[in-house]
Short mmCIF file of C-alpha atoms and ligand atoms in Angstrom, two decimals:
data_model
loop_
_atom_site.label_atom_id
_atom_site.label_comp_id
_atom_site.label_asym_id
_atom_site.label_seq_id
_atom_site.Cartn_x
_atom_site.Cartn_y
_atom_site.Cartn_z
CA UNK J 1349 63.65 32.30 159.47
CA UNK J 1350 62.01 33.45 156.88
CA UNK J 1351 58.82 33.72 157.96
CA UNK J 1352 60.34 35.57 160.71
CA UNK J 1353 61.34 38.12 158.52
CA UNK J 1354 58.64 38.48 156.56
CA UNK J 1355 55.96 39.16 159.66
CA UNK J 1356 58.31 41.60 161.00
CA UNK J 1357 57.94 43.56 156.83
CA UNK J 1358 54.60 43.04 156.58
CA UNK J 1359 53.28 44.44 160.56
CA UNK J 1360 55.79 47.36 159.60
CA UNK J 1361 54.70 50.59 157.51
CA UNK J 1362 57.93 52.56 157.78
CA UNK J 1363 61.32 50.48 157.17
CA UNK J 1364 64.91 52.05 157.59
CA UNK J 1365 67.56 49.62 155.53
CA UNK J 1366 70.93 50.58 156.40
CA UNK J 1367 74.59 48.57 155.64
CA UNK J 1368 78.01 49.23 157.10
CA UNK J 1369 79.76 51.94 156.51
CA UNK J 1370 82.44 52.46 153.75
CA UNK J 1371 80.33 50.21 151.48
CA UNK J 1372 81.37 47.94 149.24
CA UNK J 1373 79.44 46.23 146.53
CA UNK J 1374 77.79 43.56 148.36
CA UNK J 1375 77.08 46.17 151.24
CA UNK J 1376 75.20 48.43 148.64
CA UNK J 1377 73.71 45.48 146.91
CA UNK J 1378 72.21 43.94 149.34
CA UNK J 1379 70.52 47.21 150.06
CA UNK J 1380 69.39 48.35 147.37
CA UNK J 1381 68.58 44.62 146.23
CA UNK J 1382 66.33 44.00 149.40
CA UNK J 1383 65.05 48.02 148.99
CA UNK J 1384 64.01 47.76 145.31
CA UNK J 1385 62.75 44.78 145.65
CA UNK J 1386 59.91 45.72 148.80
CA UNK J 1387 59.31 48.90 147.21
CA UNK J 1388 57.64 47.03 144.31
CA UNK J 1389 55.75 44.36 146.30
CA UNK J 1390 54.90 46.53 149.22
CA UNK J 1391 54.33 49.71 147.36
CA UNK J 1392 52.32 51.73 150.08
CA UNK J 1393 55.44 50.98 152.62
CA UNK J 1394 57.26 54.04 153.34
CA UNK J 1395 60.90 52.43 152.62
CA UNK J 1396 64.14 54.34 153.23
CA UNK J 1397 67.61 53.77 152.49
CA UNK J 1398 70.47 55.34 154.22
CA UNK J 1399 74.49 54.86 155.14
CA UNK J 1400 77.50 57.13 153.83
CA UNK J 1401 78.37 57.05 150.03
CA UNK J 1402 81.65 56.39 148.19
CA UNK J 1403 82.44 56.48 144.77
CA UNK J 1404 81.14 53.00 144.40
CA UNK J 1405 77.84 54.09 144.51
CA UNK J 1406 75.96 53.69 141.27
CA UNK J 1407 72.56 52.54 142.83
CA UNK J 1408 71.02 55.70 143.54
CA UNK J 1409 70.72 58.35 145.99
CA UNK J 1410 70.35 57.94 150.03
CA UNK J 1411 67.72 58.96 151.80
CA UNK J 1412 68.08 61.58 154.51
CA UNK J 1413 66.72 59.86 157.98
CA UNK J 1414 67.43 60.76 161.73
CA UNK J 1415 66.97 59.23 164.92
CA UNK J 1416 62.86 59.74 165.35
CA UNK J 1417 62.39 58.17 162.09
CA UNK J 1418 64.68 55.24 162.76
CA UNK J 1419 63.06 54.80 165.83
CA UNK J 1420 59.82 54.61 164.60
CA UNK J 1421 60.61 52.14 162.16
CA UNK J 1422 61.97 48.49 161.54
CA UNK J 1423 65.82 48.49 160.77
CA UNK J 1424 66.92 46.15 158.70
CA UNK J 1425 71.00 46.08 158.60
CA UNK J 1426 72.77 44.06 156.64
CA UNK J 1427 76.37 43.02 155.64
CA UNK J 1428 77.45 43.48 159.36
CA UNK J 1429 76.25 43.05 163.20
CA UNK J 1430 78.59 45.36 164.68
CA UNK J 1431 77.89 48.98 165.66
CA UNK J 1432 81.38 50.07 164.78
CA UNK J 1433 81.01 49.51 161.77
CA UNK J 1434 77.69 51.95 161.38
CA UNK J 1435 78.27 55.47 159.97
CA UNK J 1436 77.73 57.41 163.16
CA UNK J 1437 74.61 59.34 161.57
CA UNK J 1438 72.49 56.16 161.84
CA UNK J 1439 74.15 53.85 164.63
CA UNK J 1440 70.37 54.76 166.07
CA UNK J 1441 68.26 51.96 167.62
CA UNK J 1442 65.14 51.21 165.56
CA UNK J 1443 61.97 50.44 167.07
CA UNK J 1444 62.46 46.40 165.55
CA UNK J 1445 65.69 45.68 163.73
CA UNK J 1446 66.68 42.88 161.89
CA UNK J 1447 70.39 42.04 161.60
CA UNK J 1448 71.16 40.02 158.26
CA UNK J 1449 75.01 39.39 157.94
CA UNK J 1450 77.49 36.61 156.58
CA UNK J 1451 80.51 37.52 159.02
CA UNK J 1452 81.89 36.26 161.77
CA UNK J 1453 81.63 38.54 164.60
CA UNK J 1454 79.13 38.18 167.53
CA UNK J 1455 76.59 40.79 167.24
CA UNK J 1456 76.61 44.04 169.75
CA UNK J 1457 73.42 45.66 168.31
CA UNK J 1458 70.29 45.05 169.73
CA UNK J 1459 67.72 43.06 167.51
CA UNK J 1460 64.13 41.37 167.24
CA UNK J 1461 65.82 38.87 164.69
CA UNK J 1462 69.08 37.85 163.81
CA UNK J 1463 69.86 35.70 160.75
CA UNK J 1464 73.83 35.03 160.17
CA UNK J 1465 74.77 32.83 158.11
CA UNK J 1466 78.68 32.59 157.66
CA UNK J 1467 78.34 29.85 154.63
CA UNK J 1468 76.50 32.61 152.32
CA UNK J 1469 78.79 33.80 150.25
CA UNK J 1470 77.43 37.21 150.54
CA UNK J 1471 74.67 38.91 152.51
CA UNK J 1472 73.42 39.65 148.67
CA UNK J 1473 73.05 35.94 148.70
CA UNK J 1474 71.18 35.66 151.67
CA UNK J 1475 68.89 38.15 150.27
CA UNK J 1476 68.22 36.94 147.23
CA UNK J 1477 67.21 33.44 149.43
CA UNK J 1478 65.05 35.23 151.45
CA UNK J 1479 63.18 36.93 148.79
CA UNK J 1480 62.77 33.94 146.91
CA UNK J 1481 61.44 32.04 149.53
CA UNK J 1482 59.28 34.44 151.00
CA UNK J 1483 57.69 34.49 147.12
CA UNK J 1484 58.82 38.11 146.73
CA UNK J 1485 59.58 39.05 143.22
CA UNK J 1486 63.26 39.66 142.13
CA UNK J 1487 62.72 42.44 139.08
CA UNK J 1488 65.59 43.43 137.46
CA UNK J 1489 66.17 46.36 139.63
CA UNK J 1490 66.28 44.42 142.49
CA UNK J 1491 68.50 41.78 140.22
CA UNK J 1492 71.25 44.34 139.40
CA UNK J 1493 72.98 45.02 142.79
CA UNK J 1494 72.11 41.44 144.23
CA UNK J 1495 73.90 39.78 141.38
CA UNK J 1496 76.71 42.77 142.21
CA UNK J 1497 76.86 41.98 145.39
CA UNK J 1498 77.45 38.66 144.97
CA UNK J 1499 79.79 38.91 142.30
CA UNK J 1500 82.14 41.67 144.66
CA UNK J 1501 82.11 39.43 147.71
CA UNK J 1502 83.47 36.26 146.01
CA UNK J 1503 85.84 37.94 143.57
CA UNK J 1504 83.90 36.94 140.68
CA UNK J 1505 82.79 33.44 141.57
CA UNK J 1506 86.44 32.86 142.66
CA UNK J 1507 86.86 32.59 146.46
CA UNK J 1508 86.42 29.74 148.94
CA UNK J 1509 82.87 31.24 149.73
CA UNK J 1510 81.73 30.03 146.53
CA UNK J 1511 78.92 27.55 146.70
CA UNK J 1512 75.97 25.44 144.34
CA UNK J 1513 73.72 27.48 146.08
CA UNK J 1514 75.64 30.96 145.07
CA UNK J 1515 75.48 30.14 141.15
CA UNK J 1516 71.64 28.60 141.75
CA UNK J 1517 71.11 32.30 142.89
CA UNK J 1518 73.35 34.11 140.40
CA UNK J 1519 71.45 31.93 137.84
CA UNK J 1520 67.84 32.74 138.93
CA UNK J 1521 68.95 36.70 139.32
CA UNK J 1522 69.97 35.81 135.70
CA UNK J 1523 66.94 35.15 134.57
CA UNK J 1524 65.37 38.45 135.72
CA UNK J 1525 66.80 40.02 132.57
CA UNK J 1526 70.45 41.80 134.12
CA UNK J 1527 73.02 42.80 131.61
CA UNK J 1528 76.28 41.37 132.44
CA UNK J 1529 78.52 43.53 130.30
CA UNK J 1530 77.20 46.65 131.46
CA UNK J 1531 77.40 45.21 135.25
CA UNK J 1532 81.15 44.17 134.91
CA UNK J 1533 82.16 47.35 133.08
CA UNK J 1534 80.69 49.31 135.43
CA UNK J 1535 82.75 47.37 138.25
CA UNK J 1536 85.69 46.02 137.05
CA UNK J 1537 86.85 48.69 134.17
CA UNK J 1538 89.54 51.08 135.76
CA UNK J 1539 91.74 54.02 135.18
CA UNK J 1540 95.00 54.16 133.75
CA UNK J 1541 96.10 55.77 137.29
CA UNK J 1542 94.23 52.85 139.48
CA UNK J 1543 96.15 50.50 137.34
CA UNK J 1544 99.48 52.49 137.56
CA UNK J 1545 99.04 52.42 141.59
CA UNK J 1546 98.78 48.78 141.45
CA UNK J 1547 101.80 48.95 139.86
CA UNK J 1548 103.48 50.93 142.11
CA UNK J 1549 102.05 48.24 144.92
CA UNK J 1550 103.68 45.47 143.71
CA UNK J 1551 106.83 46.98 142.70
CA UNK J 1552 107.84 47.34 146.88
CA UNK J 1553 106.50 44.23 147.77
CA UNK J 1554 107.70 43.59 151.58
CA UNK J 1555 107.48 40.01 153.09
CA UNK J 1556 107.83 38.56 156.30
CA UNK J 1557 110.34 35.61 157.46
CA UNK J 1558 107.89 32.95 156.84
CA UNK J 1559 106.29 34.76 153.78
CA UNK J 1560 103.37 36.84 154.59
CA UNK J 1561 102.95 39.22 151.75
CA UNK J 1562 102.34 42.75 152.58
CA UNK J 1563 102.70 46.63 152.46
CA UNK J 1564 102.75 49.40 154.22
CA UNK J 1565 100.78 52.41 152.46
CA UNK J 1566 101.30 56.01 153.51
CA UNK J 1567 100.06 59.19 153.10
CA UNK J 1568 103.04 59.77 150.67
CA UNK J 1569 101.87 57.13 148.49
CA UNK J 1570 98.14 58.45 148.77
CA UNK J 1571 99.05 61.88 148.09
CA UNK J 1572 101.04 60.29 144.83
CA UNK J 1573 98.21 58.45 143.46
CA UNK J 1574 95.91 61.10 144.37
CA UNK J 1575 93.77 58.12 146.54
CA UNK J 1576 92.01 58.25 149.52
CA UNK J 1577 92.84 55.92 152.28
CA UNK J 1578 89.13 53.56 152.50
CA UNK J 1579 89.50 53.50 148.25
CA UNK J 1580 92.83 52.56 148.18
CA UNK J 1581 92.20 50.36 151.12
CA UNK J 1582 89.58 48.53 148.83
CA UNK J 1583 91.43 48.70 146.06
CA UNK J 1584 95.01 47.26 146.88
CA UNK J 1585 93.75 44.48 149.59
CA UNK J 1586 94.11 41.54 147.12
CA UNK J 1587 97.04 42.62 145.19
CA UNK J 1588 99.09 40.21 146.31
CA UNK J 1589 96.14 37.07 145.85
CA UNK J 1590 97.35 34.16 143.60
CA UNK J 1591 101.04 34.03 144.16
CA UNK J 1592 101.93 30.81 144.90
CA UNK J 1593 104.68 31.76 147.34
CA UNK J 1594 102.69 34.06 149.50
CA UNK J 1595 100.12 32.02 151.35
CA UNK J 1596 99.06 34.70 153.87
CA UNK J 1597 99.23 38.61 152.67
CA UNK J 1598 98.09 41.70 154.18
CA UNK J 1599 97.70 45.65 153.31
CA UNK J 1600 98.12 48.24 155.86
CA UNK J 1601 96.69 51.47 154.96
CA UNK J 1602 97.55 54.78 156.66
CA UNK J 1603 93.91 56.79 157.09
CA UNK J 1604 95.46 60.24 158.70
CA UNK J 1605 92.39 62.22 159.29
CA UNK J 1606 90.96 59.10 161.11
CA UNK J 1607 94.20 58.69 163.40
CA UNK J 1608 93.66 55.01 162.42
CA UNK J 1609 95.55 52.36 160.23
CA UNK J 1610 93.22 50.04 157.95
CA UNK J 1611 94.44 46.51 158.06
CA UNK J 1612 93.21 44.10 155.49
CA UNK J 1613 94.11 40.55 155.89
CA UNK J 1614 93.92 37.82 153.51
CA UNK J 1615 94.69 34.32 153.07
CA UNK J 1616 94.52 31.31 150.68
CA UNK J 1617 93.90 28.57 153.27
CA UNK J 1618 95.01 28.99 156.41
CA UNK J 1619 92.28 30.54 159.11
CA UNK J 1620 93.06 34.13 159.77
CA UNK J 1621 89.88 35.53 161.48
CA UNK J 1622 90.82 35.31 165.16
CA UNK J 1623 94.38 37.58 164.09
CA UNK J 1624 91.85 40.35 163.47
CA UNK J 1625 89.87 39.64 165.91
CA UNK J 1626 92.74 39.87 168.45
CA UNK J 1627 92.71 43.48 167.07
CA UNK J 1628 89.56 44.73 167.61
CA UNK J 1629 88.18 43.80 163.95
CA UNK J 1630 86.54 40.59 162.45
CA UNK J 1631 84.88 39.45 158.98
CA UNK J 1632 85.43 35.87 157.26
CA UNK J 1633 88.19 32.95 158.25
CA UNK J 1634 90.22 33.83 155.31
CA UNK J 1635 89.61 37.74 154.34
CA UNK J 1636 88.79 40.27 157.51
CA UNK J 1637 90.64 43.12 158.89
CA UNK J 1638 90.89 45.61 161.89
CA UNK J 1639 92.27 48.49 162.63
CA UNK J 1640 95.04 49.58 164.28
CA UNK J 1641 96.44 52.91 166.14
CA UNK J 1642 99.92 52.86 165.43
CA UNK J 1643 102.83 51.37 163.17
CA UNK J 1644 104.09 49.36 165.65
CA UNK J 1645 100.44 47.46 166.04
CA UNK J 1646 101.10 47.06 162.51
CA UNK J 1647 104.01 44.24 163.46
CA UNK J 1648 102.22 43.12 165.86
CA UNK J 1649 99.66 42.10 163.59
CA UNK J 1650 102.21 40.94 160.87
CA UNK J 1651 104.06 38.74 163.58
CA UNK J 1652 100.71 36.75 164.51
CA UNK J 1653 100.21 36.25 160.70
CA UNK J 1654 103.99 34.98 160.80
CA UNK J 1655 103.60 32.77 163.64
CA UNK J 1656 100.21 30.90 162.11
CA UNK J 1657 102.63 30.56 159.07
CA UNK J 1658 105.66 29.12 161.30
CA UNK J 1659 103.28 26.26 162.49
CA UNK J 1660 101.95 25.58 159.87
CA UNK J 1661 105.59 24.93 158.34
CA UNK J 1662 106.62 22.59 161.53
MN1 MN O 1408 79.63 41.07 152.56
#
């Protein structure tokens, strides 16, 4: 695999690295990680990075690239395998792509080389094991949004996806010299208003008959918490994680100029992936999401969660 990798980098002189769209940390992580990383140790490469921004973005700026150059290069995309979930400005096909992704789904973008691996943690993580077995150097820049990216996908070393080989990584990425207080400042420090809209989330609290946790956000509560549907999206998914009565829970997220409901789905041990799947969407057995057209898809959605809880209770 690796090597695989590497002869693709090293026969290519112009590299595109693109992630899914509405980034989160480990999307932008791995990106940049992998980016800064092969600009240092291939420094006559012409290297670009590019994908739509959100105010997550504290790596640096994209670069601008269209459809020639992406053709004439090697794509590398990572953090997903599925060409709905490109920004449509680079859904292009490259002239070699590489898909690098930790989900679930079956790919339905053409590629040279695929490397999934639904055990990583992250795709940050996978990174960060390719570059260190292909001998590339990790510098700190490179460090910074791999360690990020790791730390975002498992909830801060909390999640199932958590494995030795996730803190041997976060340990070496250590050693390049990060600074951990200014990287969990920088991510987890929040405004008074964020805070007050979690608030507001778990003060209407709905739950189903066999206790999925959820709710219903629309444009009214947006508007209130001046919020935009993909942030608040992000933002409220795992408000309802830890409670010991609410096994399964689930945020539903009204995104008006899209015509589209975001559906986040989460769960503490029971396998949810094939519920979002059912709906057009995918990611991880026990956090993925799809999206929906309409409120009644909504129950739909919320029923199958139900009925994996009704089994599961005999
Ligand atoms: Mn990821």
């Amino acid at each position: 695999m690796t090597q695989d990798i590497l002869n693709l980098i090293e026969q290519s002189e112009q590299i595109v690295i693109i992630r899914h769209k509405h980034p989160d940390y480990d999307a932008y992580g791995a990106q940049f990680g992998l980016g800064n990383a092969l600009k240092a140790y291939f420094p006559t490469k012409a290297i670009f990075l590019a994908g739509d921004e959100n105010n997550l973005n504290q790596f640096g700026p994209m670069d601008i690239v269209d459809e020639k150059l992406i053709g004439d290069s090697l794509l590398i995309i990572l953090d997903t395998s599925v060409k709905q979930m490109l920004a449509e400005a680079i859904a292009c096909q490259g002239k070699e792509t590489i898909i690098i992704d930790h989900h679930q789904n079956a790919p339905d973008i053409p590629y040279t080389f695929y490397w999934q691996d639904t055990s990583a943690s992250s795709t940050a993580e996978m990174v960060a094991s390719f570059l260190l077995d292909a001998g590339i150097p990790i510098l700190a820049d490179a460090a910074t949004p791999l360690y990020m990216g790791l730390v975002g996908d498992t909830g801060r070393f909390l999640f199932s996806n958590v494995s030795p080989k996730t803190f041997q990584i976060a340990a070496i990425l250590l050693e390049s010299g990060i600074d951990l207080s200014t990287i969990y400042q920088s991510m987890y420090q929040e405004s008074l208003s964020q805070k007050l809209a979690k608030a507001d989330y778990l003060s209407q609290l709905e739950m189903t008959k066999h206790q999925v946790g959820y709710r219903k956000i629309t444009e009214e509560y947006l508007v209130k918490h001046e919020l935009d549907p993909y942030t608040a999206s992000r933002l409220l998914a795992n408000q309802l994680s830890g409670i010991r009565e609410i096994p399964i829970w689930a945020n539903f997220t009204e995104a008006r100029k899209d015509d589209v409901i975001l559906c986040e789905l989460r769960s503490r041990e029971i396998p949810i992936v094939e519920v979002a799947k059912q709906f057009g969407g995918g990611g991880h057995l026990l956090a993925c999401g799809c999206r929906v057209s309409s409120w009644e898809e909504v129950d739909q959605v919320l029923s199958a969660l139900d009925i994996l809880l009704e089994e599961k209770n005999g």
